[in-house]
Amino acid sequence: MKAVLLGYGTIGKGVEILCQKVEGLDLKEVFVLPQFVDLPYFSNDGEGMVTSDDVDIVFECLSGTEPANTLITKALEHGKHVITSNKAVVSPNLERYVSLAKQYGGSIQIEASVAGGIPFLDAILKLQKLEPIKGYAGIFNGTSNYILDQMQTNNLDLDTALKQAQALGYAEADPTNDVEGKDVFYKANITNMLAYQTGNDTILDPLGISKINKNDIELAKKKNKVIRHIALSVQDGNEFATVIAPAFLSKDNYLANVPSNYNAQLIYADSFDQIGYFGQGAGQLATAQAMLANAIDTMENTERKIDLKNHKKVNNSLLKENWIVRSSKDLNSLAPNLIEEGYVYFNDRDPQLIARIHSIDPDAMIALYK
Ligand code: HSE
């Protein structure tokens, strides 16, 4: 089969390397921005590439929504098999892409957009065939995990650890999306659509790790806990809820033991109770191999179908959790359960508590306490 590649950053270069290992897959051309078109193999005619009769597979590794969205749309309208790692474009557009793929006979494959090299979405698509997925919990951002791990184990401050994560190629072009939880917001939206077989609904804004400081790390150590950035999600009938936040986790929690830039997830359903995944959620070859695995599925005609047939709604009260808050403001009006050592604790509250805290103190450090 013939393929083209959109984007020549960290992941795009990884796709180029791994394409050479797949017999029968010929990478013809790479779409790059005009200033980089100085080799015969490179082109800035993205539309020409993705609509060419001679192309079967389009690997999309651009960052951000444009020109990614335009090129994916064109490719699908021409019946191509689009394989993308770009969660920012998939999250708001997946329903449309799925229906274009159905209409024109191509496919949209998105394994690399969530949890990098871990076949997590593949597992979700497979497991849900028998029974509803009750929910999932996971670490979905390698950069945040790397930073928190470095803060906890090597006493680094957040900025130094972030610079290291950038140098190692884990962080997004704009790392704000990593440290403010937006990257996980996209990934959770995508996971929710696949896990609950539904179109998108608006989950709560994410909390990232940017407010975590050395005092919080010290408190976590004193309480025998580890801070990790997690997403939690549950489904109940026609409703679901998702929260994305830092979490003070007991040391025996599966997610507390995830080191460095690794990701990990637990998926819940009645028959198997829980299944765990662990692996590289970011990085060049880890993410590229997920894209090549999708390409091999296309070549063997074994792609997993994405079906978003439901219209489920968010109900945040499905997720009642314990919370810890560090704030310089008086939060007594929110009826905390405990105030201790400069921290305020809330038990069994749904995540709408976050908005109420933010209305009093937009700078508060808010985390789950598990
Ligand atoms: N910046 C992302 C992360 C890359 O750190 O997890 C993988 O999506």
JSON list of C-alpha atoms in Angstrom, two decimals, residues 75-77 79-81 94-108 305-309:
[
{"chain": "A", "resi": 75, "resn": "ALA", "atom": "CA", "xyz": [-8.52, 12.50, 2.85]},
{"chain": "A", "resi": 76, "resn": "LEU", "atom": "CA", "xyz": [-11.66, 10.87, 4.27]},
{"chain": "A", "resi": 77, "resn": "GLU", "atom": "CA", "xyz": [-13.78, 12.40, 1.50]},
{"chain": "A", "resi": 79, "resn": "GLY", "atom": "CA", "xyz": [-11.91, 7.24, 0.88]},
{"chain": "A", "resi": 80, "resn": "LYS", "atom": "CA", "xyz": [-8.45, 7.16, 2.46]},
{"chain": "A", "resi": 81, "resn": "HIS", "atom": "CA", "xyz": [-7.43, 5.34, 5.62]},
{"chain": "A", "resi": 94, "resn": "LEU", "atom": "CA", "xyz": [-14.28, 12.31, 15.75]},
{"chain": "A", "resi": 95, "resn": "GLU", "atom": "CA", "xyz": [-18.01, 11.92, 15.13]},
{"chain": "A", "resi": 96, "resn": "ARG", "atom": "CA", "xyz": [-17.72, 13.70, 11.80]},
{"chain": "A", "resi": 97, "resn": "TYR", "atom": "CA", "xyz": [-14.62, 11.70, 10.81]},
{"chain": "A", "resi": 98, "resn": "VAL", "atom": "CA", "xyz": [-16.36, 8.42, 11.63]},
{"chain": "A", "resi": 99, "resn": "SER", "atom": "CA", "xyz": [-19.34, 9.32, 9.49]},
{"chain": "A", "resi": 100, "resn": "LEU", "atom": "CA", "xyz": [-17.13, 10.49, 6.59]},
{"chain": "A", "resi": 101, "resn": "ALA", "atom": "CA", "xyz": [-15.17, 7.24, 6.78]},
{"chain": "A", "resi": 102, "resn": "LYS", "atom": "CA", "xyz": [-18.42, 5.28, 6.62]},
{"chain": "A", "resi": 103, "resn": "GLN", "atom": "CA", "xyz": [-19.78, 7.38, 3.76]},
{"chain": "A", "resi": 104, "resn": "TYR", "atom": "CA", "xyz": [-16.68, 7.23, 1.56]},
{"chain": "A", "resi": 105, "resn": "GLY", "atom": "CA", "xyz": [-15.34, 3.78, 2.45]},
{"chain": "A", "resi": 106, "resn": "GLY", "atom": "CA", "xyz": [-12.14, 4.78, 4.25]},
{"chain": "A", "resi": 107, "resn": "SER", "atom": "CA", "xyz": [-11.34, 4.65, 7.95]},
{"chain": "A", "resi": 108, "resn": "ILE", "atom": "CA", "xyz": [-10.19, 6.81, 10.83]},
{"chain": "A", "resi": 305, "resn": "LYS", "atom": "CA", "xyz": [-14.74, -0.16, 13.78]},
{"chain": "A", "resi": 306, "resn": "ILE", "atom": "CA", "xyz": [-15.61, 2.94, 15.80]},
{"chain": "A", "resi": 307, "resn": "ASP", "atom": "CA", "xyz": [-19.34, 3.23, 16.46]},
{"chain": "A", "resi": 308, "resn": "LEU", "atom": "CA", "xyz": [-20.60, 6.34, 18.28]},
{"chain": "A", "resi": 309, "resn": "LYS", "atom": "CA", "xyz": [-24.26, 5.38, 18.16]}
]
